[in-house]
mmCIF file of C-alpha atoms and ligand atoms in Angstrom:
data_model
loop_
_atom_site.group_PDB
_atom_site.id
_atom_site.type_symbol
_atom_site.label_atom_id
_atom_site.label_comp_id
_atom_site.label_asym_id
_atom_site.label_seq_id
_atom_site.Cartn_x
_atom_site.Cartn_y
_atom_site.Cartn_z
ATOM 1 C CA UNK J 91 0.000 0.000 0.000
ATOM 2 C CA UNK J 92 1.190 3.641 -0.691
ATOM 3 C CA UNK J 93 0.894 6.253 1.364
ATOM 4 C CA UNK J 94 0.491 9.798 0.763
ATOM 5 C CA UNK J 95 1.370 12.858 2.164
ATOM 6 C CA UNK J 96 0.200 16.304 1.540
ATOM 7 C CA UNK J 97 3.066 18.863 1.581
ATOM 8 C CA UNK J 98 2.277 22.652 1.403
ATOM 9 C CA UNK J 99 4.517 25.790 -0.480
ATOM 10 C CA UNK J 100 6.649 23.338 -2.555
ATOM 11 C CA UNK J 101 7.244 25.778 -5.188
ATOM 12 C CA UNK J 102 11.286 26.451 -3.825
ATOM 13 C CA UNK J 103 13.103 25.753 -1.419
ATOM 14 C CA UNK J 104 12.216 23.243 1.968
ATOM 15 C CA UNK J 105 8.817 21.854 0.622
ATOM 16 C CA UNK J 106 10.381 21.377 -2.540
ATOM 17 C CA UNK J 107 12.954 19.357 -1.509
ATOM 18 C CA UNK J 108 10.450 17.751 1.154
ATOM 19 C CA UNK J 109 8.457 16.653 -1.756
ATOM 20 C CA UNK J 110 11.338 15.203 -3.554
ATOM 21 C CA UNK J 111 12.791 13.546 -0.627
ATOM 22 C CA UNK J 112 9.078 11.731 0.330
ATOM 23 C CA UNK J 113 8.994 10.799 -3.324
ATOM 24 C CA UNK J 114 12.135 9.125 -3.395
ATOM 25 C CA UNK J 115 11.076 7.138 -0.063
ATOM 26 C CA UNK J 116 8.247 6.082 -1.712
ATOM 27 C CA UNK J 117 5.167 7.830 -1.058
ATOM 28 C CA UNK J 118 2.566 9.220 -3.347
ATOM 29 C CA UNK J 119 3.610 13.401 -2.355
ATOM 30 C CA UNK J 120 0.590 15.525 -2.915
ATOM 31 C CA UNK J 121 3.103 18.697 -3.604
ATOM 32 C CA UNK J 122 0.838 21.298 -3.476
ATOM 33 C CA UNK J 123 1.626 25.437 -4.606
ATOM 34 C CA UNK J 124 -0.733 28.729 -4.478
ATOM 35 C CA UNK J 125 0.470 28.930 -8.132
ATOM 36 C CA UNK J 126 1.214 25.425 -9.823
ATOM 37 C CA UNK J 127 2.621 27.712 -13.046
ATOM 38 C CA UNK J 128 5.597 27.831 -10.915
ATOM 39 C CA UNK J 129 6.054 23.532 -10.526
ATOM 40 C CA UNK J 130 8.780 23.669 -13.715
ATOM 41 C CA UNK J 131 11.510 23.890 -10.812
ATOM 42 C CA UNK J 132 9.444 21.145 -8.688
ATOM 43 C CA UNK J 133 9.302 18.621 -11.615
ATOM 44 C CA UNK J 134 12.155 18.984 -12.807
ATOM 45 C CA UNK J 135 14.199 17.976 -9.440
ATOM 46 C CA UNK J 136 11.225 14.852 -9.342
ATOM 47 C CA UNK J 137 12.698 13.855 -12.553
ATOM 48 C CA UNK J 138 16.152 13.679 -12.053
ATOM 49 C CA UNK J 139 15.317 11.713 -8.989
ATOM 50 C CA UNK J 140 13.232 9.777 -11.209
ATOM 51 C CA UNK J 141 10.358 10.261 -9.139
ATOM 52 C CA UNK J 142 8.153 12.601 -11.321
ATOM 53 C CA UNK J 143 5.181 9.446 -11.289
ATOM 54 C CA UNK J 144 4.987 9.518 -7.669
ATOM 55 C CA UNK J 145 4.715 13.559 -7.677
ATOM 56 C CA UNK J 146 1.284 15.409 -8.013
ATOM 57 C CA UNK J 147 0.721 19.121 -8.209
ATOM 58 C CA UNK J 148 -2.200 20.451 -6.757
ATOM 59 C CA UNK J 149 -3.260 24.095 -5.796
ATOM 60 C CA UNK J 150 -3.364 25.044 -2.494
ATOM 61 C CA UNK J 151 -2.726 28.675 -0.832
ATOM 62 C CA UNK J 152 -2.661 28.179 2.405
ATOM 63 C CA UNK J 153 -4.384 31.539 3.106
ATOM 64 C CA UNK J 154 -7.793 30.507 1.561
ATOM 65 C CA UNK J 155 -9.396 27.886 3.311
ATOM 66 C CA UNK J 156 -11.734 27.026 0.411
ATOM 67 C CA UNK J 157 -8.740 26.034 -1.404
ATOM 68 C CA UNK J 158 -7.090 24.061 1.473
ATOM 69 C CA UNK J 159 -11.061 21.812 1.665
ATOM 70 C CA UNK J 160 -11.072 21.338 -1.746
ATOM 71 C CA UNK J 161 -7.626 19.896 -2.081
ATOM 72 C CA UNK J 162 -7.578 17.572 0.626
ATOM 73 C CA UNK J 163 -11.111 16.518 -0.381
ATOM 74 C CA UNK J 164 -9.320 15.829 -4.098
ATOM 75 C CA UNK J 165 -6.697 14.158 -2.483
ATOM 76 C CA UNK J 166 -8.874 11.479 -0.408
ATOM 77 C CA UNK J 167 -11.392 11.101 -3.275
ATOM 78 C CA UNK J 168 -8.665 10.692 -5.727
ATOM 79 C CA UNK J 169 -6.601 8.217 -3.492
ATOM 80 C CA UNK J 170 -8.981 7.009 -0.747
ATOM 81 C CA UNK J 171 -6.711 8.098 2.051
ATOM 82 C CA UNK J 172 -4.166 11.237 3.324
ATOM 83 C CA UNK J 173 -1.669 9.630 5.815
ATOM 84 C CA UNK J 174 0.544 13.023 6.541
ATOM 85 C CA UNK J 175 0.311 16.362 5.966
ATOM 86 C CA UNK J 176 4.027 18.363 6.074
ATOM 87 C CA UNK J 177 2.947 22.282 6.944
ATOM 88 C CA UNK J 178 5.682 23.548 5.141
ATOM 89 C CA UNK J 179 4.760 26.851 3.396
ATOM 90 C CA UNK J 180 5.873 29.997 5.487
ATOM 91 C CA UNK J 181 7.402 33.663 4.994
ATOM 92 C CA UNK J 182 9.465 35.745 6.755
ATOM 93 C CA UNK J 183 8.977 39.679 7.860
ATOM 94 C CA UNK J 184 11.282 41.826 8.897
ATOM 95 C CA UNK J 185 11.186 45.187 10.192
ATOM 96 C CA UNK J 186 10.239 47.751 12.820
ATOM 97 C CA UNK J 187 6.783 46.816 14.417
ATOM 98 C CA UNK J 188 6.560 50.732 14.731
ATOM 99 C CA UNK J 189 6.820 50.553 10.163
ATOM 100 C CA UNK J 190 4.490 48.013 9.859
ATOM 101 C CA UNK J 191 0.125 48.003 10.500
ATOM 102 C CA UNK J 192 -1.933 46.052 11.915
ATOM 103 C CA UNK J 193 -2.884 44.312 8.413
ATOM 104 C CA UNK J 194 0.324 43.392 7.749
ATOM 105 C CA UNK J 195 1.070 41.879 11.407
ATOM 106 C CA UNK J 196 -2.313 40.022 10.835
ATOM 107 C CA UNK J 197 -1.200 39.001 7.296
ATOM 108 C CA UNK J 198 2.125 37.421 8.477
ATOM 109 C CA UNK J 199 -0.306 35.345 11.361
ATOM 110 C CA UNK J 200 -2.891 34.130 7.872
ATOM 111 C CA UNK J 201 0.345 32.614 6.057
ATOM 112 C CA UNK J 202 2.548 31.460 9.480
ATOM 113 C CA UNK J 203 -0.265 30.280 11.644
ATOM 114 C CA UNK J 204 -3.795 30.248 10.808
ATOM 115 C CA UNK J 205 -3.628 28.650 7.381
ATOM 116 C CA UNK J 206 -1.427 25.593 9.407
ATOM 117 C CA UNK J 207 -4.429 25.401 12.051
ATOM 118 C CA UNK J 208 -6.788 25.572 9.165
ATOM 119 C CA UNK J 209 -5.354 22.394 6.864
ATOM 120 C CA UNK J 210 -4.495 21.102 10.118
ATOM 121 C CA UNK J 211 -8.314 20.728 11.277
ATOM 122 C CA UNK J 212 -9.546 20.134 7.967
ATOM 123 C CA UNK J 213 -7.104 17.320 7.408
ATOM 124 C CA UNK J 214 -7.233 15.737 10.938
ATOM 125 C CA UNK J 215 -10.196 13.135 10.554
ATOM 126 C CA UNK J 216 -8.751 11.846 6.890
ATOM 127 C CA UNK J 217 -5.658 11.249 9.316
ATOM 128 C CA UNK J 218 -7.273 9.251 12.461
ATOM 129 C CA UNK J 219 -9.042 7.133 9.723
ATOM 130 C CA UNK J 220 -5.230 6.532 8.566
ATOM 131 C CA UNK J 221 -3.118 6.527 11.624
ATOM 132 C CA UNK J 222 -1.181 9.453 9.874
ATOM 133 C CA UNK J 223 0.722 12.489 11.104
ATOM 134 C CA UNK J 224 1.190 16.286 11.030
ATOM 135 C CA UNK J 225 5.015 17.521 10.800
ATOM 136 C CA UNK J 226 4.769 21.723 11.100
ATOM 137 C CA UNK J 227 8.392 23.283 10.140
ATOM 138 C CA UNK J 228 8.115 26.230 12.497
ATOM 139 C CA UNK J 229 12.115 27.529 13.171
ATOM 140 C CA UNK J 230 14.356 28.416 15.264
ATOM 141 C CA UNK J 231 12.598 31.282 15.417
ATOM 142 C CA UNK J 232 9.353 29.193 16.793
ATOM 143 C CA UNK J 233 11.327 29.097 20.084
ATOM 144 C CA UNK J 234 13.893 31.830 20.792
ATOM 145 C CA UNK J 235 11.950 35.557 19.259
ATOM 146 C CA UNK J 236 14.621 37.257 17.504
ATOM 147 C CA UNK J 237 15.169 40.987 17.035
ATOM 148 C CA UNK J 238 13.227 42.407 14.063
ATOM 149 C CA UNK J 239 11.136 39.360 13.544
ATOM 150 C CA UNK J 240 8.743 40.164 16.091
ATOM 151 C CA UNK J 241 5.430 39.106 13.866
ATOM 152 C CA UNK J 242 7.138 36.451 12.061
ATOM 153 C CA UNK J 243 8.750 35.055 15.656
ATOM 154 C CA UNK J 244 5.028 35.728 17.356
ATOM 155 C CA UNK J 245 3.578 33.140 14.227
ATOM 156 C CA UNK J 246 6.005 30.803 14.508
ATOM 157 C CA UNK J 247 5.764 30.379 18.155
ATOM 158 C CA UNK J 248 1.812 30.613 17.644
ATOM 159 C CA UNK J 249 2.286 27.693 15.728
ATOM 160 C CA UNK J 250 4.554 25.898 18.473
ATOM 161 C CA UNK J 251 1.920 26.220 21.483
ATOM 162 C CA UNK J 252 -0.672 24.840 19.006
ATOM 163 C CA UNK J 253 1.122 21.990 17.696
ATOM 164 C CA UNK J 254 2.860 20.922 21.652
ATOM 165 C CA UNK J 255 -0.948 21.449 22.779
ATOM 166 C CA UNK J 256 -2.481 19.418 19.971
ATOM 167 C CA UNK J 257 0.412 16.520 20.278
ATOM 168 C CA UNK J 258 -1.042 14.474 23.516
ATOM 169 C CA UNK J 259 -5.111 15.178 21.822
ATOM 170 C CA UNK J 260 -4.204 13.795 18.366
ATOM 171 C CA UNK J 261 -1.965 10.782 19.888
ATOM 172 C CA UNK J 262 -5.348 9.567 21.769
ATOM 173 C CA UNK J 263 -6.504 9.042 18.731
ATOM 174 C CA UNK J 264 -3.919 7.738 16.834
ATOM 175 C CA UNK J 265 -2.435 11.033 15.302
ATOM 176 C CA UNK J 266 1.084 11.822 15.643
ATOM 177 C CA UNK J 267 2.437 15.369 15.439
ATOM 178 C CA UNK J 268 5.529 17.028 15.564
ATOM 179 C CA UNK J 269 7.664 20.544 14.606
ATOM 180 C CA UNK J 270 10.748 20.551 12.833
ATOM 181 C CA UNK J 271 12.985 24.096 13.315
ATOM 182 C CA UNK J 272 15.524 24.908 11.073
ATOM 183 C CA UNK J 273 18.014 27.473 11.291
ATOM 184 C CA UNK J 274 19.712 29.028 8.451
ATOM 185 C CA UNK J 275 18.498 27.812 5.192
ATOM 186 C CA UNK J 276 19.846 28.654 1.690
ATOM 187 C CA UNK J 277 16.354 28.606 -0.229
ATOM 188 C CA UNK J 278 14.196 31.860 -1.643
ATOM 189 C CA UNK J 279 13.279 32.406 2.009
ATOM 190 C CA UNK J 280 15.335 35.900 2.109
ATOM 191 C CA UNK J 281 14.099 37.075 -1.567
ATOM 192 C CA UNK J 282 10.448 36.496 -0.458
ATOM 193 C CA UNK J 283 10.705 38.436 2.416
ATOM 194 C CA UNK J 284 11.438 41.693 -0.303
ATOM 195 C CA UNK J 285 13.739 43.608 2.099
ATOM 196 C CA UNK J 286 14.408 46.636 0.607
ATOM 197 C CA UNK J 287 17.363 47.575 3.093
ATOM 198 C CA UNK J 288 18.076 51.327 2.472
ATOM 199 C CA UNK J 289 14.732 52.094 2.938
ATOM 200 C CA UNK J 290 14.174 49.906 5.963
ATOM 201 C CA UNK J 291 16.996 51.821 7.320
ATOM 202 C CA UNK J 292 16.057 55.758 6.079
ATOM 203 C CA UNK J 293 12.856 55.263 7.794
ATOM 204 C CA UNK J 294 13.692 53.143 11.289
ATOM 205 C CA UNK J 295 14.340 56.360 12.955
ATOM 206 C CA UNK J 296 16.041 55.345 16.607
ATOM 207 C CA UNK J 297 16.248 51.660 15.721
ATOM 208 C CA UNK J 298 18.562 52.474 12.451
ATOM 209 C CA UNK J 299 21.613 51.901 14.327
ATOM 210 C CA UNK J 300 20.494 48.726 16.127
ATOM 211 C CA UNK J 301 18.431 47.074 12.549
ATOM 212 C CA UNK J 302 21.851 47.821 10.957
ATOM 213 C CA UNK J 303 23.088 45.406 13.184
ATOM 214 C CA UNK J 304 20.733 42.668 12.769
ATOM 215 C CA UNK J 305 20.992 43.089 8.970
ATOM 216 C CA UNK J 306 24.996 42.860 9.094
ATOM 217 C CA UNK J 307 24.315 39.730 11.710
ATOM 218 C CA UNK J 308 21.887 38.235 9.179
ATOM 219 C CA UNK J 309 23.851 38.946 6.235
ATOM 220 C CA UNK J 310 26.853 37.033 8.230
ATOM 221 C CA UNK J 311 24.855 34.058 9.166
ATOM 222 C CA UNK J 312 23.126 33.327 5.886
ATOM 223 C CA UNK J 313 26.872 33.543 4.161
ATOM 224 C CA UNK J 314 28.365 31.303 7.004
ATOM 225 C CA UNK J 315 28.538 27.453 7.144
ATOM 226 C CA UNK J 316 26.216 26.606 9.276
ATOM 227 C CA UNK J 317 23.423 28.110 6.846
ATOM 228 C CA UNK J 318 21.759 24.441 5.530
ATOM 229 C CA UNK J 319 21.145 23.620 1.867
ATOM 230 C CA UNK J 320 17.138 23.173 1.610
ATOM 231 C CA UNK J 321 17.914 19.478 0.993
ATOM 232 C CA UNK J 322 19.301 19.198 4.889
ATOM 233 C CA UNK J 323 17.156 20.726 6.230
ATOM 234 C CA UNK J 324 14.311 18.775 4.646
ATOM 235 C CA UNK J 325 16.038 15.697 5.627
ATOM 236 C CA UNK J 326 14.832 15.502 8.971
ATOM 237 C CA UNK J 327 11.248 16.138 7.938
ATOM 238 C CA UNK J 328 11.280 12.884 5.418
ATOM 239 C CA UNK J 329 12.571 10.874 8.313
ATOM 240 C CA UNK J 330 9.979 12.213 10.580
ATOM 241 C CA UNK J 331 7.727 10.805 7.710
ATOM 242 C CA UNK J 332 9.017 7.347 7.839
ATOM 243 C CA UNK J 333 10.033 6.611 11.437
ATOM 244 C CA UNK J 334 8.078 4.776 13.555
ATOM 245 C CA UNK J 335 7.601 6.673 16.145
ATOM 246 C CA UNK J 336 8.311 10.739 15.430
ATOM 247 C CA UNK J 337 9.542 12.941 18.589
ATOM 248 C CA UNK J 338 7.781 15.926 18.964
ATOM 249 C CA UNK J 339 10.615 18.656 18.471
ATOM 250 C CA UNK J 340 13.523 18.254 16.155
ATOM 251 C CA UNK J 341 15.712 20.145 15.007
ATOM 252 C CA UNK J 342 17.615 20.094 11.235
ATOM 253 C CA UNK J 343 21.175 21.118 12.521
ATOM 254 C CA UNK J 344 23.306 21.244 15.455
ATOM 255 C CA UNK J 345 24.128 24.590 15.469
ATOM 256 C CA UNK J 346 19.908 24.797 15.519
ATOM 257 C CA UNK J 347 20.027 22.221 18.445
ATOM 258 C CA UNK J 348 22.468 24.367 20.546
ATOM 259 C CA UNK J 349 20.434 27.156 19.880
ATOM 260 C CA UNK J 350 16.888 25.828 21.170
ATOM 261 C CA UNK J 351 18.614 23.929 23.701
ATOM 262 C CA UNK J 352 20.203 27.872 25.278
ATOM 263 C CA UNK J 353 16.451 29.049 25.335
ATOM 264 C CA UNK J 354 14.902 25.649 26.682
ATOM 265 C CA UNK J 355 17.099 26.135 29.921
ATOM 266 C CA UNK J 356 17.275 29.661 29.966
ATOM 267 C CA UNK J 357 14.660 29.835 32.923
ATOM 268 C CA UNK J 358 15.083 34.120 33.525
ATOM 269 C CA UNK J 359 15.530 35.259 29.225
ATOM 270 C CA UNK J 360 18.620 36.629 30.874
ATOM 271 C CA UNK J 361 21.087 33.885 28.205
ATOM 272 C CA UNK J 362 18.995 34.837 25.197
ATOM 273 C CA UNK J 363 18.691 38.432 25.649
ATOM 274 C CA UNK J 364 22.602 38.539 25.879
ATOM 275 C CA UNK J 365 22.813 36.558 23.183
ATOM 276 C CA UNK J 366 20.600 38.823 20.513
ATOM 277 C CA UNK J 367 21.633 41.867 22.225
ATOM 278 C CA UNK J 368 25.211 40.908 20.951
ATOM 279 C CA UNK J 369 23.909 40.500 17.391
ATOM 280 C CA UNK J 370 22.634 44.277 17.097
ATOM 281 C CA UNK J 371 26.523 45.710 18.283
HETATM 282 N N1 NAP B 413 14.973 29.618 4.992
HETATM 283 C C1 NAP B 413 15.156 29.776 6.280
HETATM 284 O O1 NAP B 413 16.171 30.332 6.712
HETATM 285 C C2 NAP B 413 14.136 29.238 7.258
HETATM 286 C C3 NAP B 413 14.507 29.137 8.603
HETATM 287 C C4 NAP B 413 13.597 28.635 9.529
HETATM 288 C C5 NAP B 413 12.341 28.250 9.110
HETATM 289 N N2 NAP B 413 11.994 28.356 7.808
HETATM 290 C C6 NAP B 413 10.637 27.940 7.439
HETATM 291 O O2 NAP B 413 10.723 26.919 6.475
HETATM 292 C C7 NAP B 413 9.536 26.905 5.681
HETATM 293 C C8 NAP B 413 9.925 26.845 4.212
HETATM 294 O O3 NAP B 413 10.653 28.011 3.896
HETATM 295 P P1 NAP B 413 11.846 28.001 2.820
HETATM 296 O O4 NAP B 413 13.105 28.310 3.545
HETATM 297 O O5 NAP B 413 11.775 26.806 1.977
HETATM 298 O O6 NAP B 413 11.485 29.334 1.995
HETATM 299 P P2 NAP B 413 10.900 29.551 0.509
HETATM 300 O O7 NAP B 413 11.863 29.009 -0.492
HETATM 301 O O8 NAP B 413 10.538 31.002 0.465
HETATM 302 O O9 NAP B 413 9.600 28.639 0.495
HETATM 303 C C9 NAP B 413 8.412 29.036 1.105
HETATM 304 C C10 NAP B 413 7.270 28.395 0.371
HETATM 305 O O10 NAP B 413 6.046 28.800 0.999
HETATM 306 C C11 NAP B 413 5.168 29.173 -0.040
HETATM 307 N N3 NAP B 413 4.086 30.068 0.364
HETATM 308 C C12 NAP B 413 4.165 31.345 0.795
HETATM 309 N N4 NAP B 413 2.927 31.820 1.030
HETATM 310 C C13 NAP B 413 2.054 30.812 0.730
HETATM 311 C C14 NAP B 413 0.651 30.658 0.752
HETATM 312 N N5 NAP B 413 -0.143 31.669 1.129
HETATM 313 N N6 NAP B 413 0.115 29.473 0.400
HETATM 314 C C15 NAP B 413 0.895 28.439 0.022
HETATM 315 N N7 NAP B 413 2.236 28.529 -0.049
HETATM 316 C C16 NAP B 413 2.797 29.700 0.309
HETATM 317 C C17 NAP B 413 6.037 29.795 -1.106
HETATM 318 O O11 NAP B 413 5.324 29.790 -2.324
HETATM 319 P P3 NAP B 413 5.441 30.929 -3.456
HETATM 320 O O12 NAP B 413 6.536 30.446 -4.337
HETATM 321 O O13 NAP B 413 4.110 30.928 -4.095
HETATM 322 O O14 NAP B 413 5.763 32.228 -2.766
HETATM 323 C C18 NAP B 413 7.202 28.825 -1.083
HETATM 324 O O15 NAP B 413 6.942 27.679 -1.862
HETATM 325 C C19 NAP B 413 8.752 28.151 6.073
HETATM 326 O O16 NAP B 413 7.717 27.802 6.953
HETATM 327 C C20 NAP B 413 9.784 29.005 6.788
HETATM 328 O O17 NAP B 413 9.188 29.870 7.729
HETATM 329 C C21 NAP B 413 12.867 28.830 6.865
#
């Protein structure tokens, strides 16, 4: 029997390689894309694993929970079960909270959080009928809030609570769930996010000195070696997929690891606030 899994933002990056990587290990991967124009990149990575027959595009923006209903009801109807769903698709936000509204704070929750609660929900009975499982990629950022990333930190940690809260409910009835948190990764993450750093910087008034900081930090750390390739750190999610028995948290590197592990025992913030201070000079 195969099983399929239902991965989310595949177009680049993580979920692309995710999809790849749950291809190649031999399940059906519903790899699904707000815009399946852009699968060329997708497809073409499936077939030079030779796994393009066990890869299917479907439509799914995770903001629009019509779309998310419709594709998992496609997916069951089509194959007669759904035995994971990876919530992969994400994007970053950077800034001053005091340059960004209220829509836009709310529009970083829609992508980060609520549209994994919603396919989360809608997919959970297809997965007690299967005995399946929910892997979430949060991030690092899902458990120590960095400077600047105050929304996109808020989301991701959103998105933590739910999925630790949900873990011990779904697992009474058969469900497994679990987070995976990269650090650095090497994938369109940064380009989405549309920084346009000048202007960031013209109009952060008293923060200028401290965002220039956390941009020179951020530059450093995406150019350094412990930034992963989106193949590692989609590794950890395909063997989430076929081990037996999935922890909750894990992480895709070690310098990740060291990093979660710092906040996990930092019981006063006082480790992590020295820490983040020292990235903004
Ligand atoms: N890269 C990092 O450094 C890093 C670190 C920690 C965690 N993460 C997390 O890892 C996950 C994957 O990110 P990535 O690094 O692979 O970045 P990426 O290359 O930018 O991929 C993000 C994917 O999410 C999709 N997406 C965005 N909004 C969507 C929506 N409304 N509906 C459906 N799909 C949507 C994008 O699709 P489009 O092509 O249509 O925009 C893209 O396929 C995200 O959850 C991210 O927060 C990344």
């Amino acid at each position: 029997m195969t099983k399929t899994v239902l991965i989310t933002g595949t177009s680049s990056g993580i979920g692309l390689a995710a999809a790849v990587g749950a291809a190649r290990a031999g399940w059906h991967t519903v790899a699904t894309m707000r815009d399946p124009g852009r699968a060329d990149a997708l497809l073409e990575a499936a077939r030079a694993a030779g796994v393009a027959d066990r890869v299917q595009v479907k439509r799914l923006d995770v903001t629009d929970a019509d779309s998310a209903a419709a594709c998992v009801a496609e997916v069951v109807a089509e194959h007669g079960r759904l035995d994971a769903v990876v919530n992969n698709a994400g994007a970053g936000f950077v800034g001053t909270i005091e340059q960004h509204d209220m829509e836009q704070v709310r529009s970083v929750m829609e992508v980060n959080f609520f549209g994994v609660v919603e396919l989360t929900r809608i997919a959970l009975p297809h997965l007690r009928a299967s005995g399946g499982r929910v892997i979430t990629v949060t991030s690092v950022g899902g458990v120590v809030g960095q400077p600047f990333n105050e929304s996109y930190c808020a989301a991701k940690f959103a998105v933590e609570g739910f999925m630790e809260s949900l873990a011990p409910v779904a697992a009474s009835t058969g469900v497994q769930v679990a987070v995976v948190e990269p650090g650095a990764v090497a994938s369109e993450f940064v380009n989405n996010v549309r920084l346009d750093v000048p202007a960031m910087l013209a109009q952060a008034g008293p923060y200028a000195p401290a965002l220039q900081g956390y941009v020179d930090h951020a530059l450093k750390t995406f150019g350094s070696d412990t930034t992963q390739t989106p193949e590692q750190a989609a590794a950890p999610v395909v063997g989430a997929l076929t081990a037996e028995k999935m922890p909750f948290r894990m992480q895709t590197s070690d310098w990740a690891r060291d990093f979660v592990a710092a906040k996990l025992a930092d019981l006063d913030g006082s480790a992590v606030q020295t820490e983040v201070n020292e990235w903004l000079g």
